[in-house]
mmCIF file of C-alpha atoms in Angstrom:
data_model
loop_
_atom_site.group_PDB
_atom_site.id
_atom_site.type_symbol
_atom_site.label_atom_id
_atom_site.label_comp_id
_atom_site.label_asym_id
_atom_site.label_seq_id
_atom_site.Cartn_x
_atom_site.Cartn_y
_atom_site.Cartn_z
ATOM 1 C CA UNK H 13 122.327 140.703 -18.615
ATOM 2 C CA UNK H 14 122.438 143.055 -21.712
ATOM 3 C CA UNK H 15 119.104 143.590 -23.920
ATOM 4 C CA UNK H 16 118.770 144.146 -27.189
ATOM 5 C CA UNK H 17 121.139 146.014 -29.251
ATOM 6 C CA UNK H 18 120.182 147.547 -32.336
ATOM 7 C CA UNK H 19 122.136 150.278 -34.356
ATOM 8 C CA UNK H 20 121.803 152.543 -35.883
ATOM 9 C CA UNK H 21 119.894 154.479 -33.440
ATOM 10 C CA UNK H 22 118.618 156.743 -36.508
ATOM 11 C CA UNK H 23 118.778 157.316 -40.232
ATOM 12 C CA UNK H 24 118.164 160.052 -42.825
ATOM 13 C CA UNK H 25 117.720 159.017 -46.630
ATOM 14 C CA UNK H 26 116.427 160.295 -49.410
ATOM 15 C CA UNK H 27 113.812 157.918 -51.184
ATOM 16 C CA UNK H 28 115.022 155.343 -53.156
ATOM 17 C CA UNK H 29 117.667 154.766 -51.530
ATOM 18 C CA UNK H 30 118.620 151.679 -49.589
ATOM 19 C CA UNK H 31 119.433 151.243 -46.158
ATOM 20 C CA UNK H 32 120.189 148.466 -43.239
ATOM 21 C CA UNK H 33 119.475 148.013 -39.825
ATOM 22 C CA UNK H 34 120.887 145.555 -37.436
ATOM 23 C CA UNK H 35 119.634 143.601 -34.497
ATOM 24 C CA UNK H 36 121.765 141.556 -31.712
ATOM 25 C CA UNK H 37 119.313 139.728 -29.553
ATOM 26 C CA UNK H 38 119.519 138.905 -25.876
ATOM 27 C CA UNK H 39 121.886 135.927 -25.536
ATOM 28 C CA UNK H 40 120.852 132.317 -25.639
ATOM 29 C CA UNK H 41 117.149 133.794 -27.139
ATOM 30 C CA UNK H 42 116.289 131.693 -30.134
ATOM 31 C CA UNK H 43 113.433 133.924 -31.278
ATOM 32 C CA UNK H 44 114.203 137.233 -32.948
ATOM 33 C CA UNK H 45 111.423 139.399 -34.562
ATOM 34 C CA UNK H 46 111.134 142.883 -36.257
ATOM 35 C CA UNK H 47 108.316 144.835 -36.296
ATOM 36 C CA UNK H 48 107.561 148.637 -37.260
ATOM 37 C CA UNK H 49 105.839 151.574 -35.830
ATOM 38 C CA UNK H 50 104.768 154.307 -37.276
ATOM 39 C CA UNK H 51 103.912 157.581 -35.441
ATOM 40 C CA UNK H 52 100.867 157.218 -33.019
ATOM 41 C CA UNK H 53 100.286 153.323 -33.689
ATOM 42 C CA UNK H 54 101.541 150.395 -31.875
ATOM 43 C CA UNK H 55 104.308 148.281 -33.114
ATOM 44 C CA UNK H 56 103.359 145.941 -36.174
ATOM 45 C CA UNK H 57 105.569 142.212 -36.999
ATOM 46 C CA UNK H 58 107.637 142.555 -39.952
ATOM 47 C CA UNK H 59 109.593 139.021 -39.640
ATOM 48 C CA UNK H 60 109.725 136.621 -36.752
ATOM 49 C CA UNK H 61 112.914 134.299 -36.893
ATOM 50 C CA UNK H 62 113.311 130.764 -35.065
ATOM 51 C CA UNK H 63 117.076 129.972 -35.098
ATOM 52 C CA UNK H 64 118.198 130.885 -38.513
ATOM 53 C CA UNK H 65 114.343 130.035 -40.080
ATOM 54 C CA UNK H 66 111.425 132.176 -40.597
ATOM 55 C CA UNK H 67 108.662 131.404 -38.749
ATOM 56 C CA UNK H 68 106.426 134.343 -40.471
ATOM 57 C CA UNK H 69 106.886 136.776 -43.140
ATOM 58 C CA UNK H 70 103.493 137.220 -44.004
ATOM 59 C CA UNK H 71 103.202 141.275 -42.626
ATOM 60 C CA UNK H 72 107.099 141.768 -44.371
ATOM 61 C CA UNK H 73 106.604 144.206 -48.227
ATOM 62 C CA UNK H 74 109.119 141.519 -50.092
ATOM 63 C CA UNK H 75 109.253 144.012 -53.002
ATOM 64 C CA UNK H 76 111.414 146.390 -51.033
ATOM 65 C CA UNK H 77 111.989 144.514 -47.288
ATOM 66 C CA UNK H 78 114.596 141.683 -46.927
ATOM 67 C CA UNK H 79 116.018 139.578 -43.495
ATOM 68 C CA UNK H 80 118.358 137.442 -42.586
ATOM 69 C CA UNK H 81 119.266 135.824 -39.440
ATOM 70 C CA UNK H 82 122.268 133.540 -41.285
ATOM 71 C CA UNK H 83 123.899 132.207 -38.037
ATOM 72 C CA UNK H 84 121.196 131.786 -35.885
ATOM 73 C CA UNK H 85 122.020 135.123 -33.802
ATOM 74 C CA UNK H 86 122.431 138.708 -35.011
ATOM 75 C CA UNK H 87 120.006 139.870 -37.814
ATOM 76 C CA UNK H 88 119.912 142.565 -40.627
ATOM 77 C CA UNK H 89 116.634 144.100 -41.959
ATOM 78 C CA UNK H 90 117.323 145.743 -45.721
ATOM 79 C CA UNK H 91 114.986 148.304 -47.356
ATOM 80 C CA UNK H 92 115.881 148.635 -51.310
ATOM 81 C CA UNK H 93 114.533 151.514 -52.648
ATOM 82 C CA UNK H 94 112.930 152.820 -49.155
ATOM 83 C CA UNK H 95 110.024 154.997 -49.810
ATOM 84 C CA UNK H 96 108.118 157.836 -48.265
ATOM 85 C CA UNK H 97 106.108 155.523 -46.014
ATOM 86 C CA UNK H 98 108.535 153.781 -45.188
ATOM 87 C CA UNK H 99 109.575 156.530 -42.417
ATOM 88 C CA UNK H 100 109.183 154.715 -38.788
ATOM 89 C CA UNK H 101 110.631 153.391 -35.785
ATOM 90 C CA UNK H 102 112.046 150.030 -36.661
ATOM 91 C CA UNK H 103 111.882 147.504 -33.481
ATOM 92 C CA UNK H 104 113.820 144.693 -32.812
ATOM 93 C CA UNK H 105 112.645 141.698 -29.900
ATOM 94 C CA UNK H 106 113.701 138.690 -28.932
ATOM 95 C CA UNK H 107 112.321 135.980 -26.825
ATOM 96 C CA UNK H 108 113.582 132.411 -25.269
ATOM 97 C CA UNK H 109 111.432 130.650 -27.835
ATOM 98 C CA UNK H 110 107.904 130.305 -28.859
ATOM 99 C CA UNK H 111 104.807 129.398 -27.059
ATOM 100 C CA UNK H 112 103.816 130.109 -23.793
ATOM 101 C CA UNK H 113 106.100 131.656 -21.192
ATOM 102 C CA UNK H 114 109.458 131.357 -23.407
ATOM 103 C CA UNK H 115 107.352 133.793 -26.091
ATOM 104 C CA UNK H 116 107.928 137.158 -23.289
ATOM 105 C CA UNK H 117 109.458 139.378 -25.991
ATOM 106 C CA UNK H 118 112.000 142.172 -25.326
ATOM 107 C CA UNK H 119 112.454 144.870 -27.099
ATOM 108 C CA UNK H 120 115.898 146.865 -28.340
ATOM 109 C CA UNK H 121 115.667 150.609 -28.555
ATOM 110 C CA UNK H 122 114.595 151.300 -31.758
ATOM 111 C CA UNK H 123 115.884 152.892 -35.255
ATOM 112 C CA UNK H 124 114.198 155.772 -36.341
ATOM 113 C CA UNK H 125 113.969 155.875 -40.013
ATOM 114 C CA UNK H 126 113.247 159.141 -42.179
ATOM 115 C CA UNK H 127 112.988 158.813 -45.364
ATOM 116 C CA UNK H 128 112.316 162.360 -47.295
ATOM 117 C CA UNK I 1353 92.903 138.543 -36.619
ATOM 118 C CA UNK I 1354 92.965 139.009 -32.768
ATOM 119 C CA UNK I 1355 91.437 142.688 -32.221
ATOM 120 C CA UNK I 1356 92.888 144.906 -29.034
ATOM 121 C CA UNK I 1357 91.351 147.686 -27.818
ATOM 122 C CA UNK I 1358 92.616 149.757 -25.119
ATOM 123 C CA UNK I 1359 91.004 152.797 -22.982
ATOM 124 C CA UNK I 1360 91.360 155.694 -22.498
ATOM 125 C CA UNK I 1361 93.308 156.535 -25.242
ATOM 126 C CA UNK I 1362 94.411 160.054 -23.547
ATOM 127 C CA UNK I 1363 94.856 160.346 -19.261
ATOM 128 C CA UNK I 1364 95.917 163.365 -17.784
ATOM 129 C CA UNK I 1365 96.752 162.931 -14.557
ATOM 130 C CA UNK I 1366 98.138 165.113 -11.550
ATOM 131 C CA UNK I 1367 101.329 163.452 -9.895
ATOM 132 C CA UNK I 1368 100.181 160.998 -6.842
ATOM 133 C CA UNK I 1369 96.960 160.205 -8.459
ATOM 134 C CA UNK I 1370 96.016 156.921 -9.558
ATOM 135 C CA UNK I 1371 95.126 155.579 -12.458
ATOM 136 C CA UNK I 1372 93.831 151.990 -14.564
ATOM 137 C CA UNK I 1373 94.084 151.461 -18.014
ATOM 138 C CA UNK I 1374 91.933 149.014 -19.529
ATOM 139 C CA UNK I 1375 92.750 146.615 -22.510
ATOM 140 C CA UNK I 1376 89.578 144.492 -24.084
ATOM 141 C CA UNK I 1377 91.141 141.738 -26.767
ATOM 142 C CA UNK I 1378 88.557 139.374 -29.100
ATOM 143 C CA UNK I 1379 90.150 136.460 -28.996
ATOM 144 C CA UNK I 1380 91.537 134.080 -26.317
ATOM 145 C CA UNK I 1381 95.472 134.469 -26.099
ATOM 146 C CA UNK I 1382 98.538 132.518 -24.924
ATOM 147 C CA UNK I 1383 100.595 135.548 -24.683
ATOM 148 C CA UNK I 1384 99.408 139.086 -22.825
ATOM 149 C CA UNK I 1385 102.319 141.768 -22.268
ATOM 150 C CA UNK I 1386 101.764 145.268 -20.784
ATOM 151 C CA UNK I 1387 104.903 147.923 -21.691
ATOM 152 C CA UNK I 1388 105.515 151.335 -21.503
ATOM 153 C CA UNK I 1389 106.780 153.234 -24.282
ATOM 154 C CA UNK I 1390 108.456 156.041 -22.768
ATOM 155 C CA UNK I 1391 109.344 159.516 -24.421
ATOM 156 C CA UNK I 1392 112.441 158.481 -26.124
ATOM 157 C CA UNK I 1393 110.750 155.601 -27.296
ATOM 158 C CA UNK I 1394 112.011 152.609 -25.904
ATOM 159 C CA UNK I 1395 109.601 149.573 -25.264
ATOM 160 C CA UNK I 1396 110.333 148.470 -21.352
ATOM 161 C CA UNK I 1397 108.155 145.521 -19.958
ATOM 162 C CA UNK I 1398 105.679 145.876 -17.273
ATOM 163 C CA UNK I 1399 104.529 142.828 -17.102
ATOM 164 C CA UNK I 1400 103.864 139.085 -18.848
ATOM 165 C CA UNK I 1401 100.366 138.421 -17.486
ATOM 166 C CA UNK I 1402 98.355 136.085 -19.726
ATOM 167 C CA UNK I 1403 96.126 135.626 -16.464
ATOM 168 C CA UNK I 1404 96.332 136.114 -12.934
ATOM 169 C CA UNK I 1405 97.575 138.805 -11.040
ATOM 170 C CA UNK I 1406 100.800 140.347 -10.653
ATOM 171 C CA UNK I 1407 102.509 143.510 -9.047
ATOM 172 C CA UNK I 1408 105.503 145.116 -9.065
ATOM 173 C CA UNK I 1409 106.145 148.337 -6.752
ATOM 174 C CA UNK I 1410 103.312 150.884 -7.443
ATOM 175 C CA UNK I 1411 102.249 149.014 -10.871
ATOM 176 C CA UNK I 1412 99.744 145.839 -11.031
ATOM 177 C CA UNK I 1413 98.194 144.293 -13.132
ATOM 178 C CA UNK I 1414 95.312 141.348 -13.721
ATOM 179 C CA UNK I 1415 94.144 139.660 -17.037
ATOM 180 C CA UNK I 1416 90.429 137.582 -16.567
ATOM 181 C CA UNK I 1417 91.518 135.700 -19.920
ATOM 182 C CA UNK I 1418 87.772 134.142 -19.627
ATOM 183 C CA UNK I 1419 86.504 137.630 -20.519
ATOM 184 C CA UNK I 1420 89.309 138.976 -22.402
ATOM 185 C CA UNK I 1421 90.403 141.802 -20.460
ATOM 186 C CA UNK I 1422 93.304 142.981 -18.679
ATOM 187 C CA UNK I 1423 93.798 145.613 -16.186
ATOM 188 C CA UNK I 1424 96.748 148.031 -15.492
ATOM 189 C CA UNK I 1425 96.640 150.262 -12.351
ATOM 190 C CA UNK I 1426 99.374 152.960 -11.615
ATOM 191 C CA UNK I 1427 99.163 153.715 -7.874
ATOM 192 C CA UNK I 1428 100.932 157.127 -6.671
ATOM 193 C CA UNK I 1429 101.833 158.268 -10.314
ATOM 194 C CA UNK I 1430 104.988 160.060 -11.102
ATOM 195 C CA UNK I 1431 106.303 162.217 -13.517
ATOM 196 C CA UNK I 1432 108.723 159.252 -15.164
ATOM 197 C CA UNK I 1433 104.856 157.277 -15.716
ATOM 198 C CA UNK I 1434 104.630 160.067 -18.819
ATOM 199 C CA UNK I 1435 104.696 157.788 -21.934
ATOM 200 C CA UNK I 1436 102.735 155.626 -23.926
ATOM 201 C CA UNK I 1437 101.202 152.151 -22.184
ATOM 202 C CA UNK I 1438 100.862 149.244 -25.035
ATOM 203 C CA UNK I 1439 98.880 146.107 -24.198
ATOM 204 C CA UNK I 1440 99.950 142.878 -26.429
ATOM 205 C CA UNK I 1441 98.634 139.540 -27.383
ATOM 206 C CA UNK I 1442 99.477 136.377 -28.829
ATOM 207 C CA UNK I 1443 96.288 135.068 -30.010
ATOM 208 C CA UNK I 1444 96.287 131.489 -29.424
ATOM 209 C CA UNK I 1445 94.354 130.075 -32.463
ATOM 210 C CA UNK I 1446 96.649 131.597 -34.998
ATOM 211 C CA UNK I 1447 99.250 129.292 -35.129
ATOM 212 C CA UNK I 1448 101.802 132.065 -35.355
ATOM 213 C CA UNK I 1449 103.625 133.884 -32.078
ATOM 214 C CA UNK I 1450 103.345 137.569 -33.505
ATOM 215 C CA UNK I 1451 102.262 139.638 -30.735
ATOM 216 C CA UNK I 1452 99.135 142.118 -31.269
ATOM 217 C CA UNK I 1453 99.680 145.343 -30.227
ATOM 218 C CA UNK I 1454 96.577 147.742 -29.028
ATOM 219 C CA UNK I 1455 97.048 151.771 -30.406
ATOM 220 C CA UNK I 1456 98.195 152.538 -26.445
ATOM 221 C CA UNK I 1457 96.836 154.914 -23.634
ATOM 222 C CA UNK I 1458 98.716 158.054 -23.167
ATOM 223 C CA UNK I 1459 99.437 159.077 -20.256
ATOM 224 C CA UNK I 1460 100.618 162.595 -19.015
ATOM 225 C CA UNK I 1461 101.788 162.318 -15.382
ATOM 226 C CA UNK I 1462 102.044 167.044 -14.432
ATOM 227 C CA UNK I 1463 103.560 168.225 -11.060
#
């Protein structure tokens, strides 16, 4: 069974500019989420998706931050203008569902953003 | 929010040793993941253990959700342990399915 595909596996911009990153989740996995980690910390929820809905986007920076999960599957996280701070590994997971054992997340390997 | 708190947050250890990593949560939780996090920073899971015990080859783990702990022990360590171990929680009085990450023990497995 494949896991989670992200791409790109890294990115170098300058700040202010924008940039994308995109998520494929295990198949027939309803829940997607991103989250960020910076250097040292554990990973911390951007966006949780159910289906094409969002469940939470309470942790996402809407000034600059922006999802979509349109059909339900595949997602794209947006950064417009990234800053400084912005620099991080950005996670995707998915899981069957939500609550109890259909919330096991799984993780994709990561894009590591710089941002100088 | 749900605090987690995991210890030690540095372990040295020479290969064959053993080893337990402790993570203490505030909260009670649906949801308790262990993963590793290894060097080039992928995020594999260990285990989905919201209580009980489990084990898989040289790894086990056991979660007394009644006093909000959970225990990972690494048996026979090897160099491939090296990374970073991350406990997670759903906390269950939320009302939202974000998983709580503790800052992660790591762990440095020399020949």
């Amino acid at each position: 069974e494949a896991g989670v595909a992200q791409s790109p596996r890294y990115k170098i911009i300058e700040k202010r500019q924008s940039v994308a990153f995109w998520c494929n989740p295990i198949s027939g996995h309803a829940t997607l989420y991103w989250y960020q980690q910076i250097l040292g910390q554990g990973p911390k929820l951007l966006i949780q998706f159910q289906n094409n809905g969002v469940v939470d986007d309470s942790q996402l920076p809407k000034d600059r931050f922006s999802a979509e999960r349109l059909k339900g599957v595949d997602s794209t996280l947006k950064i417009q203008p990234a800053k400084l701070e912005d620099s991080a590994v950005y996670l995707c997971a998915s899981s069957l569902g939500l609550g109890g054992n259909y919330n096991e997340q799984f993780f994709g390997p990561g894009t590591r953003l710089t941002v100088l | 929010g749900i605090q987690v708190e995991q210890s030690p947050p540095d372990l040295i250890l020479q290969e064959g040793a053993n080893s337990t990593l402790r993570c203490n949560f505030s909260d009670s939780v649906n949801n308790l993941q262990w993963f590793h996090q290894n060097p080039w920073g992928q995020l594999i899971n260990l285990f989905y253990i919201p209580s009980g015990t489990k084990q898989n080859g040289r790894l086990s783990a056991t979660t007394v959700a009644t006093e909000r702990y959970s225990l990972l022990y690494i048996s026979s360590s090897q160099t491939t342990d090296s990374g970073v171990y991350f406990c997670a929680v759903e906390d269950s009085g939320a009302g939202s399915y974000q998983l709580t990450f503790g800052k992660g023990t790591k762990l440095s497995v020399i020949p």
